[in-house]
Amino acid sequence: MGAQMRSYLLVLAALWPAAVSAGEPPAPDQTSPPVAREVFGALALPGPVNAYRSGSGKPGPNYWQNRADYVIHARIDTRAKTLQGEETITYTNNSPDTLNELWVQLDQNIYRADARGALSNPERHPHFTDGIVLDGVGLTGKGPETVVSPLVSDTRMRIVLPAPLPHGGVARLHVRWHYAIPGAWGGRTAVTQTRDGEIYEIAQWYPRMAVYDDLRGWDTLPYLGQEFYLDYGNFDYAVTVPWNFTVVGSGALLNPQEVLTPVERERLAAAAKSETRVMIRTAAEAHEPSSHLARSGEKTWHFHMTNTRDVAFAASDAFVWDAARLDLPPLAPAPGMKPQPRLAMSAYAAEGAGPKGWDRSTEYVKHAIEYFSSQWYPYPWPDAVNLGGHGAGMEYPGIVFDGWQDHGAELFWITTHELGHGWFPMIVGSNERRHAFMDEGFNTFIDAYASQHFNHGEFAPKQDAEFAPQTGDPAADILPVLTDPAAPTLMLPSELVPEKYRHPVTYFKSAYGLMLLREQILGPERFDAAFRAYIRDWAFHHPAPSDFFRFMSSAAGEDLTWFWRGWYLENWWPSYAIDGVSAADGAVTVRNRGKLPLPVLLRVRFADGATAERRVPTEAWYLHDRVTVSFPGHAPLSGAELDPAHVLPMPDRSGDVWSGK
C-alpha cells in the first residue's frame, strides 16, 4: 500500500466514525458518504463455525439434539377451575456431555405474585395464582420410583440425578401436579365466559423440559411472558372433562368412538371429502343433551402428536365446531395406524358466527396450511385448528388461539399469522425466547405473501399491527423505525425489546428485511430456493441467527455481509441522489449517501419520450460514493429518477429526481 493511500485512509478514519456496536441506537444522520470498510468490511457473526454448525449455515457433521417424549393425563375440574395432571417424560441425552441434572420449565409459575415476570412485565398479569403445585416428582426405571426433591426457582425446576446420565442415556421423569386455571386475564391460558358457556384454553400447562444444546448447555431463561424454546418428541395426552364438553387439541384424536356421537363421526367423514366447511356441532346442539354421547359423568379425549415441540388444547360446553378437508396427503394419526385424511377445523363461541366472522375461519385455515405447504414446506401434522375464544392471538403446534370477536380482514390476518407459526418456530425450531425476529418476523414475512395469494388479494396488502400498519406500503411505513435513534436492532435479545418496539421491529422490520432480500437483492427465484432449503435442512432442529445468515449467503450465492450488518446489527437505510447529468452525453451521476447500499433502479427519459432503466448494484459502492451511468446512442436526456416505484426505504428523497432543468 502506498503512502498516499495510507494517508487517504487515515483521513477517512478521522472523518467518519466507526460503526456503532450491535444493539445500540444508530446515529440518525446518514447524509455523509459511507466508508466502504464500515459498510462492507468483514463481519464476525455471533455464532462460530464448528463441527456442530457449519460454515454453510447447515447443521454440522456432529450436530446433535436431545429429545423429550411425553405421556400426559390431565383433568379439568370446572367447579374449582383447576387442572390436575400426571406425566412421564422420557428424556434422551444425545449430547456428547454427561448430564448431572435436569432442568424443567414450570410456565404456570409466572402467575405467582413473586414471579420475576410480575415485575418485569406487570401489565401482562394483573392477578395472581399459586402457580403450579407439585404433588410428586420422581425418577422411574426398572425398579421402584425414586422420589426426588427438586429445587424450584421462579419458572424453572432443577432435578439432581442420582446417577449421571451419559451420552445415549435415557431418564424417565414422573411428575404429578395441579394448578388454578387463570381467568380471562390469563392471556395465553384462560377461562373465558361466553353467552353460551365457558371456554377453557389450556396452554403451557404441563412441566416441560428445558433445552440443553451446543450453544449454552442448559438454556434456562426464566419465562417472563414472551416466547419459548423447546425440544422435539412424541406427545400422547389424554384430557378428562365433563360429559357435555367438546375438546379440540394439537394432533389427532385417537378415540372418536368413545367421545363423539355417530352423527358427529359421520359429519367428520363428510368434512374429510369436502372443500367447504361441514358443521360438526351447531350452536343449537351445544346444550342439547341428546347431541352428546354421554348424559352424565366425564369423558376422556385421547390425542397423539408425533415429532412436535409442544401441545395445547381447548375445551368447552359451548363450541360451534366445523371442518373441511386439507388437500394434503393422508397421515397416520399415530405410529402403527392407517393414514387418514387431514382436516382444517374451527371451534368457537356461537357469538362469533357470521358471514364476516367465524363462518369463514375454516376457509382461512385451509388456505393458510395449503399455501404454506406448497410454497415453503409440507405441513407435517394431522389437523389444524383455529380456536375462537379469549383472543390471545397465540400459536401452538396444530392449534392456535384467536378471538371469537375477530372478523373481516382482522380474522384472516390473525388466523394466517398464528397458523404460519407452524413453520416458524414449530417446524424450524429457533430459540424465540432469545431471537424473536426468527419466528415473529419470518412468519410475518410468509403471512404478507399469503395475503396477496388468498382469493385474488381479498385482504391484500397485509396492513395491521404486525406489518405496514400506516399505509400498507412497507417502504414508507418502516421509515419511522429506521430513523428513530432509540429503536432497538433486530439482534437485541427479545426480552430487552420494549413493548413500544416489539411489533415495529421484531415483526415488521424483520419481515420487511426478508422481503427486501427476496425482491430487491436476490430475486424470487434465488431467494425462494435458498429459503426452502433453509427450512428443509433446519426442520425440527435449532438454528441460531448466524446459521441463517451463513445459510442464505451460501445457498443464494451472494455475499450478504453488508445486509446482515446494516439491517440486523444496525438500523441503517439507503440514501441516493442524482449528483449530476450530462443530457447530451446521456450520462447520470449517482451519489450514495447511506449505509445500506441496496441495489437501486435508475430510470431515464429521453427527449423523444422513450425510457430506459439500469440497476445500480451494491458493488458499485465498494470503492466510490459516486458512479456515472451512461445511456449512449439515443436522444438527449430529458429526465431521470432513482427508485421511481419507491420500493426502497429511503427517508431522504431530496435529489432523487432530475426533471431536465
mmCIF file with all atom_site columns, N, CA and C in Angstrom, residues 481-524:
data_model
loop_
_atom_site.group_PDB
_atom_site.id
_atom_site.type_symbol
_atom_site.label_atom_id
_atom_site.label_alt_id
_atom_site.label_comp_id
_atom_site.label_asym_id
_atom_site.label_entity_id
_atom_site.label_seq_id
_atom_site.pdbx_PDB_ins_code
_atom_site.Cartn_x
_atom_site.Cartn_y
_atom_site.Cartn_z
_atom_site.occupancy
_atom_site.B_iso_or_equiv
_atom_site.pdbx_formal_charge
_atom_site.auth_seq_id
_atom_site.auth_comp_id
_atom_site.auth_asym_id
_atom_site.auth_atom_id
_atom_site.pdbx_PDB_model_num
ATOM 1   N N  . VAL A 1 481 ? -39.230 3.780   12.049 1.00 0.00 ? 481 VAL A N  1
ATOM 2   C CA . VAL A 1 481 ? -38.426 2.832   12.823 1.00 0.00 ? 481 VAL A CA 1
ATOM 3   C C  . VAL A 1 481 ? -36.949 3.030   12.523 1.00 0.00 ? 481 VAL A C  1
ATOM 4   N N  . LEU A 1 482 ? -36.605 3.145   11.247 1.00 0.00 ? 482 LEU A N  1
ATOM 5   C CA . LEU A 1 482 ? -35.204 3.276   10.868 1.00 0.00 ? 482 LEU A CA 1
ATOM 6   C C  . LEU A 1 482 ? -34.583 4.560   11.390 1.00 0.00 ? 482 LEU A C  1
ATOM 7   N N  . THR A 1 483 ? -35.363 5.631   11.413 1.00 0.00 ? 483 THR A N  1
ATOM 8   C CA . THR A 1 483 ? -34.814 6.936   11.797 1.00 0.00 ? 483 THR A CA 1
ATOM 9   C C  . THR A 1 483 ? -34.969 7.254   13.271 1.00 0.00 ? 483 THR A C  1
ATOM 10  N N  . ASP A 1 484 ? -35.575 6.351   14.027 1.00 0.00 ? 484 ASP A N  1
ATOM 11  C CA . ASP A 1 484 ? -35.736 6.555   15.473 1.00 0.00 ? 484 ASP A CA 1
ATOM 12  C C  . ASP A 1 484 ? -34.443 6.153   16.167 1.00 0.00 ? 484 ASP A C  1
ATOM 13  N N  . PRO A 1 485 ? -33.706 7.099   16.754 1.00 0.00 ? 485 PRO A N  1
ATOM 14  C CA . PRO A 1 485 ? -32.425 6.747   17.384 1.00 0.00 ? 485 PRO A CA 1
ATOM 15  C C  . PRO A 1 485 ? -32.570 5.823   18.582 1.00 0.00 ? 485 PRO A C  1
ATOM 16  N N  . ALA A 1 486 ? -33.778 5.702   19.139 1.00 0.00 ? 486 ALA A N  1
ATOM 17  C CA . ALA A 1 486 ? -33.990 4.820   20.290 1.00 0.00 ? 486 ALA A CA 1
ATOM 18  C C  . ALA A 1 486 ? -34.446 3.427   19.896 1.00 0.00 ? 486 ALA A C  1
ATOM 19  N N  . ALA A 1 487 ? -34.720 3.204   18.619 1.00 0.00 ? 487 ALA A N  1
ATOM 20  C CA . ALA A 1 487 ? -35.223 1.895   18.184 1.00 0.00 ? 487 ALA A CA 1
ATOM 21  C C  . ALA A 1 487 ? -34.146 0.835   18.356 1.00 0.00 ? 487 ALA A C  1
ATOM 22  N N  . PRO A 1 488 ? -34.494 -0.324  18.905 1.00 0.00 ? 488 PRO A N  1
ATOM 23  C CA . PRO A 1 488 ? -33.505 -1.401  19.053 1.00 0.00 ? 488 PRO A CA 1
ATOM 24  C C  . PRO A 1 488 ? -33.207 -2.059  17.716 1.00 0.00 ? 488 PRO A C  1
ATOM 25  N N  . THR A 1 489 ? -32.097 -2.762  17.659 1.00 0.00 ? 489 THR A N  1
ATOM 26  C CA . THR A 1 489 ? -31.785 -3.542  16.466 1.00 0.00 ? 489 THR A CA 1
ATOM 27  C C  . THR A 1 489 ? -32.460 -4.907  16.555 1.00 0.00 ? 489 THR A C  1
ATOM 28  N N  . LEU A 1 490 ? -32.501 -5.595  15.434 1.00 0.00 ? 490 LEU A N  1
ATOM 29  C CA . LEU A 1 490 ? -33.108 -6.922  15.409 1.00 0.00 ? 490 LEU A CA 1
ATOM 30  C C  . LEU A 1 490 ? -32.336 -7.918  16.261 1.00 0.00 ? 490 LEU A C  1
ATOM 31  N N  . MET A 1 491 ? -31.054 -7.686  16.468 1.00 0.00 ? 491 MET A N  1
ATOM 32  C CA . MET A 1 491 ? -30.234 -8.632  17.214 1.00 0.00 ? 491 MET A CA 1
ATOM 33  C C  . MET A 1 491 ? -30.278 -8.409  18.723 1.00 0.00 ? 491 MET A C  1
ATOM 34  N N  . LEU A 1 492 ? -30.982 -7.379  19.173 1.00 0.00 ? 492 LEU A N  1
ATOM 35  C CA . LEU A 1 492 ? -31.125 -7.191  20.613 1.00 0.00 ? 492 LEU A CA 1
ATOM 36  C C  . LEU A 1 492 ? -31.925 -8.356  21.183 1.00 0.00 ? 492 LEU A C  1
ATOM 37  N N  . PRO A 1 493 ? -31.499 -8.962  22.291 1.00 0.00 ? 493 PRO A N  1
ATOM 38  C CA . PRO A 1 493 ? -32.251 -10.086 22.860 1.00 0.00 ? 493 PRO A CA 1
ATOM 39  C C  . PRO A 1 493 ? -33.730 -9.752  23.056 1.00 0.00 ? 493 PRO A C  1
ATOM 40  N N  . SER A 1 494 ? -34.577 -10.717 22.786 1.00 0.00 ? 494 SER A N  1
ATOM 41  C CA . SER A 1 494 ? -36.021 -10.498 22.745 1.00 0.00 ? 494 SER A CA 1
ATOM 42  C C  . SER A 1 494 ? -36.570 -9.847  23.998 1.00 0.00 ? 494 SER A C  1
ATOM 43  N N  . GLU A 1 495 ? -36.125 -10.311 25.162 1.00 0.00 ? 495 GLU A N  1
ATOM 44  C CA . GLU A 1 495 ? -36.681 -9.814  26.410 1.00 0.00 ? 495 GLU A CA 1
ATOM 45  C C  . GLU A 1 495 ? -36.323 -8.353  26.667 1.00 0.00 ? 495 GLU A C  1
ATOM 46  N N  . LEU A 1 496 ? -35.355 -7.801  25.926 1.00 0.00 ? 496 LEU A N  1
ATOM 47  C CA . LEU A 1 496 ? -34.924 -6.427  26.139 1.00 0.00 ? 496 LEU A CA 1
ATOM 48  C C  . LEU A 1 496 ? -35.604 -5.447  25.192 1.00 0.00 ? 496 LEU A C  1
ATOM 49  N N  . VAL A 1 497 ? -36.422 -5.950  24.289 1.00 0.00 ? 497 VAL A N  1
ATOM 50  C CA . VAL A 1 497 ? -37.108 -5.071  23.343 1.00 0.00 ? 497 VAL A CA 1
ATOM 51  C C  . VAL A 1 497 ? -38.341 -4.479  24.026 1.00 0.00 ? 497 VAL A C  1
ATOM 52  N N  . PRO A 1 498 ? -38.409 -3.148  24.184 1.00 0.00 ? 498 PRO A N  1
ATOM 53  C CA . PRO A 1 498 ? -39.590 -2.537  24.812 1.00 0.00 ? 498 PRO A CA 1
ATOM 54  C C  . PRO A 1 498 ? -40.850 -2.835  24.021 1.00 0.00 ? 498 PRO A C  1
ATOM 55  N N  . GLU A 1 499 ? -41.974 -2.902  24.714 1.00 0.00 ? 499 GLU A N  1
ATOM 56  C CA . GLU A 1 499 ? -43.244 -3.207  24.063 1.00 0.00 ? 499 GLU A CA 1
ATOM 57  C C  . GLU A 1 499 ? -43.536 -2.240  22.915 1.00 0.00 ? 499 GLU A C  1
ATOM 58  N N  . LYS A 1 500 ? -43.131 -0.981  23.070 1.00 0.00 ? 500 LYS A N  1
ATOM 59  C CA . LYS A 1 500 ? -43.344 0.027   22.032 1.00 0.00 ? 500 LYS A CA 1
ATOM 60  C C  . LYS A 1 500 ? -42.758 -0.403  20.693 1.00 0.00 ? 500 LYS A C  1
ATOM 61  N N  . TYR A 1 501 ? -41.642 -1.142  20.743 1.00 0.00 ? 501 TYR A N  1
ATOM 62  C CA . TYR A 1 501 ? -40.934 -1.513  19.518 1.00 0.00 ? 501 TYR A CA 1
ATOM 63  C C  . TYR A 1 501 ? -41.126 -2.977  19.126 1.00 0.00 ? 501 TYR A C  1
ATOM 64  N N  . ARG A 1 502 ? -41.887 -3.729  19.914 1.00 0.00 ? 502 ARG A N  1
ATOM 65  C CA . ARG A 1 502 ? -41.959 -5.169  19.670 1.00 0.00 ? 502 ARG A CA 1
ATOM 66  C C  . ARG A 1 502 ? -42.549 -5.458  18.279 1.00 0.00 ? 502 ARG A C  1
ATOM 67  N N  . HIS A 1 503 ? -43.686 -4.892  17.971 1.00 0.00 ? 503 HIS A N  1
ATOM 68  C CA . HIS A 1 503 ? -44.259 -5.119  16.647 1.00 0.00 ? 503 HIS A CA 1
ATOM 69  C C  . HIS A 1 503 ? -43.494 -4.386  15.546 1.00 0.00 ? 503 HIS A C  1
ATOM 70  N N  . PRO A 1 504 ? -43.157 -3.101  15.721 1.00 0.00 ? 504 PRO A N  1
ATOM 71  C CA . PRO A 1 504 ? -42.453 -2.414  14.632 1.00 0.00 ? 504 PRO A CA 1
ATOM 72  C C  . PRO A 1 504 ? -41.107 -3.031  14.269 1.00 0.00 ? 504 PRO A C  1
ATOM 73  N N  . VAL A 1 505 ? -40.379 -3.556  15.248 1.00 0.00 ? 505 VAL A N  1
ATOM 74  C CA . VAL A 1 505 ? -39.045 -4.088  14.973 1.00 0.00 ? 505 VAL A CA 1
ATOM 75  C C  . VAL A 1 505 ? -39.077 -5.603  14.794 1.00 0.00 ? 505 VAL A C  1
ATOM 76  N N  . THR A 1 506 ? -39.511 -6.324  15.836 1.00 0.00 ? 506 THR A N  1
ATOM 77  C CA . THR A 1 506 ? -39.441 -7.784  15.825 1.00 0.00 ? 506 THR A CA 1
ATOM 78  C C  . THR A 1 506 ? -40.278 -8.399  14.717 1.00 0.00 ? 506 THR A C  1
ATOM 79  N N  . TYR A 1 507 ? -41.450 -7.857  14.479 1.00 0.00 ? 507 TYR A N  1
ATOM 80  C CA . TYR A 1 507 ? -42.333 -8.377  13.437 1.00 0.00 ? 507 TYR A CA 1
ATOM 81  C C  . TYR A 1 507 ? -42.052 -7.683  12.100 1.00 0.00 ? 507 TYR A C  1
ATOM 82  N N  . PHE A 1 508 ? -42.325 -6.374  12.064 1.00 0.00 ? 508 PHE A N  1
ATOM 83  C CA . PHE A 1 508 ? -42.351 -5.639  10.808 1.00 0.00 ? 508 PHE A CA 1
ATOM 84  C C  . PHE A 1 508 ? -40.966 -5.520  10.171 1.00 0.00 ? 508 PHE A C  1
ATOM 85  N N  . LYS A 1 509 ? -40.000 -5.013  10.921 1.00 0.00 ? 509 LYS A N  1
ATOM 86  C CA . LYS A 1 509 ? -38.689 -4.815  10.312 1.00 0.00 ? 509 LYS A CA 1
ATOM 87  C C  . LYS A 1 509 ? -38.070 -6.141  9.874  1.00 0.00 ? 509 LYS A C  1
ATOM 88  N N  . SER A 1 510 ? -38.222 -7.174  10.691 1.00 0.00 ? 510 SER A N  1
ATOM 89  C CA . SER A 1 510 ? -37.684 -8.481  10.330 1.00 0.00 ? 510 SER A CA 1
ATOM 90  C C  . SER A 1 510 ? -38.342 -9.007  9.059  1.00 0.00 ? 510 SER A C  1
ATOM 91  N N  . ALA A 1 511 ? -39.674 -8.916  8.979  1.00 0.00 ? 511 ALA A N  1
ATOM 92  C CA . ALA A 1 511 ? -40.389 -9.406  7.794  1.00 0.00 ? 511 ALA A CA 1
ATOM 93  C C  . ALA A 1 511 ? -40.007 -8.608  6.556  1.00 0.00 ? 511 ALA A C  1
ATOM 94  N N  . TYR A 1 512 ? -39.937 -7.297  6.699  1.00 0.00 ? 512 TYR A N  1
ATOM 95  C CA . TYR A 1 512 ? -39.616 -6.460  5.550  1.00 0.00 ? 512 TYR A CA 1
ATOM 96  C C  . TYR A 1 512 ? -38.177 -6.679  5.092  1.00 0.00 ? 512 TYR A C  1
ATOM 97  N N  . GLY A 1 513 ? -37.286 -7.009  6.008  1.00 0.00 ? 513 GLY A N  1
ATOM 98  C CA . GLY A 1 513 ? -35.920 -7.332  5.614  1.00 0.00 ? 513 GLY A CA 1
ATOM 99  C C  . GLY A 1 513 ? -35.878 -8.518  4.672  1.00 0.00 ? 513 GLY A C  1
ATOM 100 N N  . LEU A 1 514 ? -36.659 -9.561  4.966  1.00 0.00 ? 514 LEU A N  1
ATOM 101 C CA . LEU A 1 514 ? -36.707 -10.717 4.066  1.00 0.00 ? 514 LEU A CA 1
ATOM 102 C C  . LEU A 1 514 ? -37.355 -10.347 2.734  1.00 0.00 ? 514 LEU A C  1
ATOM 103 N N  . MET A 1 515 ? -38.324 -9.443  2.789  1.00 0.00 ? 515 MET A N  1
ATOM 104 C CA . MET A 1 515 ? -38.955 -9.005  1.546  1.00 0.00 ? 515 MET A CA 1
ATOM 105 C C  . MET A 1 515 ? -37.962 -8.235  0.672  1.00 0.00 ? 515 MET A C  1
ATOM 106 N N  . LEU A 1 516 ? -37.151 -7.380  1.297  1.00 0.00 ? 516 LEU A N  1
ATOM 107 C CA . LEU A 1 516 ? -36.105 -6.679  0.548  1.00 0.00 ? 516 LEU A CA 1
ATOM 108 C C  . LEU A 1 516 ? -35.105 -7.670  -0.035 1.00 0.00 ? 516 LEU A C  1
ATOM 109 N N  . LEU A 1 517 ? -34.741 -8.666  0.768  1.00 0.00 ? 517 LEU A N  1
ATOM 110 C CA . LEU A 1 517 ? -33.791 -9.668  0.308  1.00 0.00 ? 517 LEU A CA 1
ATOM 111 C C  . LEU A 1 517 ? -34.347 -10.428 -0.886 1.00 0.00 ? 517 LEU A C  1
ATOM 112 N N  . ARG A 1 518 ? -35.632 -10.742 -0.838 1.00 0.00 ? 518 ARG A N  1
ATOM 113 C CA . ARG A 1 518 ? -36.266 -11.508 -1.915 1.00 0.00 ? 518 ARG A CA 1
ATOM 114 C C  . ARG A 1 518 ? -36.477 -10.666 -3.175 1.00 0.00 ? 518 ARG A C  1
ATOM 115 N N  . GLU A 1 519 ? -36.989 -9.466  -3.004 1.00 0.00 ? 519 GLU A N  1
ATOM 116 C CA . GLU A 1 519 ? -37.448 -8.699  -4.158 1.00 0.00 ? 519 GLU A CA 1
ATOM 117 C C  . GLU A 1 519 ? -36.412 -7.730  -4.715 1.00 0.00 ? 519 GLU A C  1
ATOM 118 N N  . GLN A 1 520 ? -35.498 -7.238  -3.863 1.00 0.00 ? 520 GLN A N  1
ATOM 119 C CA . GLN A 1 520 ? -34.571 -6.206  -4.320 1.00 0.00 ? 520 GLN A CA 1
ATOM 120 C C  . GLN A 1 520 ? -33.126 -6.684  -4.425 1.00 0.00 ? 520 GLN A C  1
ATOM 121 N N  . ILE A 1 521 ? -32.770 -7.751  -3.725 1.00 0.00 ? 521 ILE A N  1
ATOM 122 C CA . ILE A 1 521 ? -31.360 -8.165  -3.704 1.00 0.00 ? 521 ILE A CA 1
ATOM 123 C C  . ILE A 1 521 ? -31.157 -9.462  -4.483 1.00 0.00 ? 521 ILE A C  1
ATOM 124 N N  . LEU A 1 522 ? -31.857 -10.507 -4.110 1.00 0.00 ? 522 LEU A N  1
ATOM 125 C CA . LEU A 1 522 ? -31.633 -11.817 -4.724 1.00 0.00 ? 522 LEU A CA 1
ATOM 126 C C  . LEU A 1 522 ? -32.572 -12.115 -5.887 1.00 0.00 ? 522 LEU A C  1
ATOM 127 N N  . GLY A 1 523 ? -33.788 -11.629 -5.797 1.00 0.00 ? 523 GLY A N  1
ATOM 128 C CA . GLY A 1 523 ? -34.811 -12.026 -6.755 1.00 0.00 ? 523 GLY A CA 1
ATOM 129 C C  . GLY A 1 523 ? -35.548 -13.253 -6.235 1.00 0.00 ? 523 GLY A C  1
ATOM 130 N N  . PRO A 1 524 ? -36.847 -13.405 -6.558 1.00 0.00 ? 524 PRO A N  1
ATOM 131 C CA . PRO A 1 524 ? -37.638 -14.510 -6.017 1.00 0.00 ? 524 PRO A CA 1
ATOM 132 C C  . PRO A 1 524 ? -37.067 -15.890 -6.309 1.00 0.00 ? 524 PRO A C  1
#
